[in-house]
C-alpha cells in the first residue's frame, strides 16, 4: 500500500477543520483560526482526575509540533509522558519503560505505525494503542484495528478529545470490581487478571477483544446493535461503526471453532450480534 507522509499543519485563515481546536492567542498577536494549539490547555481541557499512580503514555510522532501539543495536554492531565520520533526509537522506549498506553502515528518514516504496533505487541505484550492518522481512508483505519490498535483519531484532531480517548481506553484496562470470573461454552475470563481461555487454552486477546467477549458473556442470548456495543464496550456515543464490525470478526477468529460459520457470536440480520452459548456442542458446554 503506497503511503505518503502527511503532517498536521496549522490551518490558514478561514474556518478551522471539523473537530480541530483553535489555538489560544499568543503573546504579541492573535493566532490564526484553526492553528495547532501550542500554549497552555484551556481550563477544563482534561476532565479526568490524576490517578494515584500516573499512567505512562508513549507518544510516537515525527512531527515535533503535534508531539509537543499532545505531550503537553497529556502531561497537564496528570500522565507521565515519553516521546519518540520514529519506529526504532519507539520500540527502544517501550522496551526500557513499558508504557500503559501508546499514542502512535500511522505515517512514520522508515517503519510505519502498523509495523511498530506489530513489533511492540510481540516484544512488550498487549499494550493499548491509539493510532493517529492524517487520512480518512477507511482501509487505513481498519488496517490499524486489525493489527491490534484499540482506537484511532484522525488528524486534524482536538487534543482535548484525544485526552478523553486515552482515559476511556485506560479505564477499560482496569478490572471491574463488581464481577468475578465468567464462563460459558468453554470460554472463561478473569477480569482481574485480564485473562481469557477457551477449553483451558489461553487466548491472545487485545484490550477491546477482551472487553467485547466479557460483555457477551455477561449478556448471553440478547441481540445488540453495533451502536449498543460501541456505547457499552467502547464507551462512545458516536464513532465509526466499522470498528465494532472489525472487532467482532477478529474475536470470532479466536473463539469460534469455524470462524467462517460462527455459532457462538451470531449475526442477527437488521439488528447486530448475539452471543448464544447454547449453540456450542455438548463437549464445549460448561456445567
Tab-separated table of C-alpha atoms in Angstrom:
chain	number	residue	atom	x	y	z
A	1	UNK	CA	0.000	0.000	0.000
A	2	UNK	CA	1.617	3.228	-1.075
A	3	UNK	CA	1.694	5.761	1.718
A	4	UNK	CA	2.733	9.377	1.752
A	5	UNK	CA	3.843	11.114	4.909
A	6	UNK	CA	1.301	13.709	5.928
A	7	UNK	CA	1.582	16.246	8.729
A	8	UNK	CA	-0.868	18.059	10.893
A	9	UNK	CA	-0.181	21.660	9.901
A	10	UNK	CA	-1.722	24.870	11.246
A	11	UNK	CA	-4.586	25.947	9.022
A	12	UNK	CA	-4.518	29.286	7.236
A	13	UNK	CA	-7.148	31.989	7.611
A	14	UNK	CA	-10.669	30.675	7.440
A	15	UNK	CA	-12.761	28.237	9.421
A	16	UNK	CA	-10.967	25.551	11.381
A	17	UNK	CA	-11.336	21.915	10.234
A	18	UNK	CA	-14.118	19.963	11.879
A	19	UNK	CA	-13.031	18.764	15.282
A	20	UNK	CA	-9.893	20.916	15.406
A	21	UNK	CA	-9.291	23.132	18.415
A	22	UNK	CA	-8.266	26.743	17.716
A	23	UNK	CA	-5.068	27.826	19.392
A	24	UNK	CA	-5.101	30.215	22.295
A	25	UNK	CA	-3.930	33.735	21.303
A	26	UNK	CA	-0.164	34.014	21.599
A	27	UNK	CA	1.588	36.917	23.256
A	28	UNK	CA	2.092	39.719	20.782
A	29	UNK	CA	-0.790	38.977	18.469
A	30	UNK	CA	-3.722	36.712	17.619
A	31	UNK	CA	-3.258	33.170	16.381
A	32	UNK	CA	-4.869	32.334	13.019
A	33	UNK	CA	-8.102	30.376	13.290
A	34	UNK	CA	-7.576	26.630	13.134
A	35	UNK	CA	-3.912	26.753	14.150
A	36	UNK	CA	-2.469	23.907	16.162
A	37	UNK	CA	-2.669	24.896	19.852
A	38	UNK	CA	0.744	25.177	21.466
A	39	UNK	CA	0.012	27.223	24.573
A	40	UNK	CA	-1.397	26.113	27.922
A	41	UNK	CA	-4.517	23.995	27.771
A	42	UNK	CA	-7.748	25.901	28.450
A	43	UNK	CA	-9.399	25.390	31.793
A	44	UNK	CA	-11.223	22.093	31.734
A	45	UNK	CA	-9.101	20.681	28.895
A	46	UNK	CA	-8.723	17.429	30.788
A	47	UNK	CA	-11.742	16.277	32.728
A	48	UNK	CA	-10.050	13.185	34.175
A	49	UNK	CA	-8.586	13.211	37.680
A	50	UNK	CA	-4.916	12.439	38.184
A	51	UNK	CA	-4.628	8.738	39.010
A	52	UNK	CA	-2.876	7.579	42.200
A	53	UNK	CA	-0.180	6.024	40.031
A	54	UNK	CA	0.083	8.159	36.924
A	55	UNK	CA	-0.199	6.084	33.776
A	56	UNK	CA	2.826	6.195	31.466
A	57	UNK	CA	1.951	7.254	27.910
A	58	UNK	CA	4.334	6.903	24.954
A	59	UNK	CA	3.688	9.443	22.179
A	60	UNK	CA	5.175	8.439	18.815
A	61	UNK	CA	5.024	11.109	16.090
A	62	UNK	CA	7.748	12.518	13.854
A	63	UNK	CA	6.050	15.931	13.668
A	64	UNK	CA	7.537	17.936	16.569
A	65	UNK	CA	4.552	20.297	16.718
A	66	UNK	CA	1.990	17.514	17.016
A	67	UNK	CA	4.140	15.608	19.529
A	68	UNK	CA	4.622	18.742	21.645
A	69	UNK	CA	0.914	19.586	21.702
A	70	UNK	CA	-0.172	16.021	22.539
A	71	UNK	CA	2.539	15.669	25.181
A	72	UNK	CA	1.549	18.972	26.782
A	73	UNK	CA	-2.120	18.076	27.080
A	74	UNK	CA	-1.391	14.595	28.435
A	75	UNK	CA	1.132	15.991	30.916
A	76	UNK	CA	-1.418	18.509	32.214
A	77	UNK	CA	-3.945	15.674	32.519
A	78	UNK	CA	-1.607	14.016	35.038
A	79	UNK	CA	0.107	11.376	32.906
A	80	UNK	CA	3.813	10.563	32.691
A	81	UNK	CA	4.708	11.065	29.019
A	82	UNK	CA	7.595	9.694	26.935
A	83	UNK	CA	8.199	10.745	23.323
A	84	UNK	CA	9.712	9.085	20.274
A	85	UNK	CA	10.071	10.437	16.749
A	86	UNK	CA	10.310	7.182	14.789
A	87	UNK	CA	9.669	3.456	14.996
A	88	UNK	CA	13.039	2.196	16.275
A	89	UNK	CA	13.089	4.882	18.976
A	90	UNK	CA	9.537	3.930	19.992
A	91	UNK	CA	10.456	0.258	20.337
A	92	UNK	CA	13.515	1.162	22.399
A	93	UNK	CA	11.451	3.412	24.679
A	94	UNK	CA	8.806	0.736	25.150
A	95	UNK	CA	11.466	-1.852	25.985
A	96	UNK	CA	13.099	0.438	28.543
A	97	UNK	CA	9.905	1.650	30.238
A	98	UNK	CA	6.805	-0.337	29.393
A	99	UNK	CA	4.023	2.170	28.666
A	100	UNK	CA	0.458	1.804	29.879
A	101	UNK	CA	-0.725	3.165	26.505
A	102	UNK	CA	0.837	4.283	23.212
A	103	UNK	CA	-0.353	7.182	21.037
A	104	UNK	CA	1.084	6.112	17.686
A	105	UNK	CA	1.202	7.976	14.377
A	106	UNK	CA	0.436	5.781	11.364
A	107	UNK	CA	2.650	7.703	8.937
A	108	UNK	CA	6.174	7.363	10.329
A	109	UNK	CA	9.386	7.445	8.268
A	110	UNK	CA	11.179	4.164	7.672
A	111	UNK	CA	8.929	1.952	9.804
A	112	UNK	CA	5.248	2.829	9.674
A	113	UNK	CA	2.896	2.736	12.641
A	114	UNK	CA	1.400	-0.610	11.653
A	115	UNK	CA	4.787	-2.327	11.839
A	116	UNK	CA	5.641	-0.533	15.085
A	117	UNK	CA	2.356	-1.769	16.560
A	118	UNK	CA	3.057	-5.361	15.467
A	119	UNK	CA	6.597	-5.387	16.873
A	120	UNK	CA	5.644	-3.644	20.093
A	121	UNK	CA	2.883	-6.164	20.733
A	122	UNK	CA	5.297	-9.018	20.022
A	123	UNK	CA	8.010	-7.594	22.301
A	124	UNK	CA	6.036	-5.936	25.110
A	125	UNK	CA	2.711	-7.748	25.164
A	126	UNK	CA	-0.813	-6.353	24.700
A	127	UNK	CA	-0.182	-2.670	25.406
A	128	UNK	CA	-3.171	-0.461	24.439
A	129	UNK	CA	-2.607	1.631	21.289
A	130	UNK	CA	-4.412	4.715	19.978
A	131	UNK	CA	-3.409	5.293	16.372
A	132	UNK	CA	-3.172	8.744	14.778
A	133	UNK	CA	-3.753	9.050	11.055
A	134	UNK	CA	-3.768	12.061	8.750
A	135	UNK	CA	-6.005	10.201	6.333
A	136	UNK	CA	-9.708	9.490	6.483
A	137	UNK	CA	-9.399	6.391	4.319
A	138	UNK	CA	-11.403	3.554	5.876
A	139	UNK	CA	-8.891	0.928	4.717
A	140	UNK	CA	-6.137	2.557	6.785
A	141	UNK	CA	-8.332	2.693	9.873
A	142	UNK	CA	-9.365	-0.939	9.526
A	143	UNK	CA	-5.734	-1.990	8.979
A	144	UNK	CA	-4.837	-0.285	12.238
A	145	UNK	CA	-7.618	-2.082	14.082
A	146	UNK	CA	-6.673	-5.414	12.541
A	147	UNK	CA	-3.092	-5.215	13.798
A	148	UNK	CA	-4.423	-4.573	17.287
A	149	UNK	CA	-4.925	-0.817	17.693
A	150	UNK	CA	-7.613	-0.164	20.288
A	151	UNK	CA	-8.720	3.206	18.940
A	152	UNK	CA	-7.801	5.747	16.278
A	153	UNK	CA	-8.008	9.508	15.892
A	154	UNK	CA	-7.943	11.256	12.511
A	155	UNK	CA	-5.876	14.425	12.029
A	156	UNK	CA	-6.659	17.256	12.445
A	157	UNK	CA	-7.970	16.395	15.888
A	158	UNK	CA	-8.802	18.053	19.175
A	159	UNK	CA	-6.104	17.364	21.780
A	160	UNK	CA	-8.813	17.529	24.433
A	161	UNK	CA	-10.716	14.750	22.658
A	162	UNK	CA	-7.518	12.694	22.496
A	163	UNK	CA	-7.070	13.041	26.271
A	164	UNK	CA	-10.621	11.752	26.756
A	165	UNK	CA	-9.965	8.858	24.374
A	166	UNK	CA	-6.820	7.984	26.353
A	167	UNK	CA	-8.792	7.984	29.598
A	168	UNK	CA	-11.521	5.840	28.003
A	169	UNK	CA	-9.025	3.205	26.844
A	170	UNK	CA	-7.175	3.172	30.166
A	171	UNK	CA	-10.436	2.874	32.081
A	172	UNK	CA	-11.196	-0.287	30.119
A	173	UNK	CA	-7.924	-1.854	31.263
A	174	UNK	CA	-8.893	-1.582	34.919
A	175	UNK	CA	-10.635	-4.679	36.266
A	176	UNK	CA	-14.295	-4.400	37.183
A	177	UNK	CA	-14.867	-4.684	40.907
A	178	UNK	CA	-18.402	-5.993	40.546
A	179	UNK	CA	-17.732	-9.329	38.832
A	180	UNK	CA	-15.571	-12.373	39.292
A	181	UNK	CA	-14.592	-14.874	36.611
A	182	UNK	CA	-17.208	-15.554	33.929
A	183	UNK	CA	-17.644	-18.583	31.729
A	184	UNK	CA	-19.842	-20.261	29.137
A	185	UNK	CA	-19.452	-22.606	26.176
A	186	UNK	CA	-15.865	-23.493	27.078
A	187	UNK	CA	-14.877	-19.818	27.337
A	188	UNK	CA	-13.748	-18.269	30.613
A	189	UNK	CA	-12.496	-14.804	31.502
A	190	UNK	CA	-10.920	-13.430	34.658
A	191	UNK	CA	-11.452	-9.633	34.633
A	192	UNK	CA	-8.979	-9.005	37.462
A	193	UNK	CA	-6.164	-10.882	35.692
A	194	UNK	CA	-7.314	-9.781	32.209
A	195	UNK	CA	-7.037	-13.436	31.186
A	196	UNK	CA	-9.276	-15.401	28.814
A	197	UNK	CA	-9.223	-19.080	27.920
A	198	UNK	CA	-11.007	-21.438	25.538
A	199	UNK	CA	-11.243	-25.040	26.749
A	200	UNK	CA	-8.295	-24.339	29.060
A	201	UNK	CA	-6.070	-22.769	26.402
A	202	UNK	CA	-5.228	-19.108	26.920
A	203	UNK	CA	-6.462	-16.704	24.246
A	204	UNK	CA	-4.319	-13.837	22.960
A	205	UNK	CA	-6.911	-11.047	23.003
A	206	UNK	CA	-6.413	-7.333	22.544
A	207	UNK	CA	-7.904	-4.910	25.044
A	208	UNK	CA	-11.105	-4.370	23.084
A	209	UNK	CA	-11.481	-8.034	22.144
A	210	UNK	CA	-11.316	-8.942	25.831
A	211	UNK	CA	-13.900	-6.289	26.734
A	212	UNK	CA	-16.178	-7.396	23.906
A	213	UNK	CA	-16.003	-11.049	24.965
A	214	UNK	CA	-16.633	-10.069	28.593
A	215	UNK	CA	-19.712	-8.104	27.559
A	216	UNK	CA	-21.080	-11.021	25.543
A	217	UNK	CA	-20.503	-13.408	28.444
A	218	UNK	CA	-22.334	-11.066	30.802
A	219	UNK	CA	-25.296	-10.763	28.423
A	220	UNK	CA	-25.901	-14.119	26.692
A	221	UNK	CA	-28.873	-14.609	24.411
A	222	UNK	CA	-29.606	-10.929	23.813
A	223	UNK	CA	-29.124	-9.187	20.462
A	224	UNK	CA	-27.180	-5.920	20.454
A	225	UNK	CA	-26.771	-3.438	17.624
A	226	UNK	CA	-23.377	-2.057	16.711
A	227	UNK	CA	-24.396	1.283	18.226
A	228	UNK	CA	-25.201	-0.503	21.507
A	229	UNK	CA	-21.866	-2.308	21.533
A	230	UNK	CA	-19.961	0.895	20.754
A	231	UNK	CA	-21.655	2.617	23.677
A	232	UNK	CA	-21.403	-0.265	26.175
A	233	UNK	CA	-17.974	-1.661	25.283
A	234	UNK	CA	-16.130	1.366	23.883
A	235	UNK	CA	-17.915	3.964	25.996
A	236	UNK	CA	-18.603	6.145	22.950
A	237	UNK	CA	-21.901	7.686	21.913
A	238	UNK	CA	-20.591	8.236	18.387
A	239	UNK	CA	-17.906	6.814	16.131
A	240	UNK	CA	-17.188	4.655	13.101
A	241	UNK	CA	-19.310	1.513	13.434
A	242	UNK	CA	-16.826	-0.434	11.293
A	243	UNK	CA	-14.724	-0.510	14.476
A	244	UNK	CA	-17.285	-2.875	16.003
A	245	UNK	CA	-17.501	-4.991	12.853
A	246	UNK	CA	-13.727	-5.473	12.710
A	247	UNK	CA	-13.501	-6.447	16.377
A	248	UNK	CA	-16.362	-8.940	16.132
A	249	UNK	CA	-14.647	-10.551	13.136
A	250	UNK	CA	-11.316	-10.747	14.971
A	251	UNK	CA	-12.943	-12.137	18.118
A	252	UNK	CA	-14.741	-14.813	16.110
A	253	UNK	CA	-11.385	-15.841	14.679
A	254	UNK	CA	-10.197	-16.629	18.212
A	255	UNK	CA	-13.251	-18.137	19.917
A	256	UNK	CA	-15.146	-19.940	17.131
A	257	UNK	CA	-14.257	-23.458	16.006
A	258	UNK	CA	-15.072	-22.385	12.444
A	259	UNK	CA	-14.919	-18.566	12.140
A	260	UNK	CA	-16.407	-18.809	8.663
A	261	UNK	CA	-19.542	-20.364	10.189
A	262	UNK	CA	-19.792	-18.728	13.606
A	263	UNK	CA	-22.076	-20.393	16.139
A	264	UNK	CA	-21.344	-18.540	19.371
A	265	UNK	CA	-21.285	-14.929	18.136
A	266	UNK	CA	-24.188	-14.898	15.718
A	267	UNK	CA	-25.220	-12.194	13.282
A	268	UNK	CA	-28.795	-11.037	13.807
A	269	UNK	CA	-29.720	-9.518	10.473
A	270	UNK	CA	-31.025	-5.995	10.707
A	271	UNK	CA	-30.040	-5.768	14.388
A	272	UNK	CA	-26.428	-6.687	15.143
A	273	UNK	CA	-24.938	-9.584	17.098
A	274	UNK	CA	-25.969	-12.110	19.742
A	275	UNK	CA	-23.826	-14.375	21.914
A	276	UNK	CA	-25.512	-17.789	22.119
A	277	UNK	CA	-23.668	-20.256	24.396
A	278	UNK	CA	-26.368	-22.877	23.756
A	279	UNK	CA	-25.079	-23.202	20.189
A	280	UNK	CA	-21.865	-24.850	21.408
A	281	UNK	CA	-21.518	-28.585	21.067
A	282	UNK	CA	-22.015	-30.850	24.095
A	283	UNK	CA	-18.271	-31.203	24.681
A	284	UNK	CA	-17.928	-27.415	24.929
A	285	UNK	CA	-20.791	-26.747	27.317
A	286	UNK	CA	-19.908	-25.937	30.888
A	287	UNK	CA	-21.847	-27.235	33.848
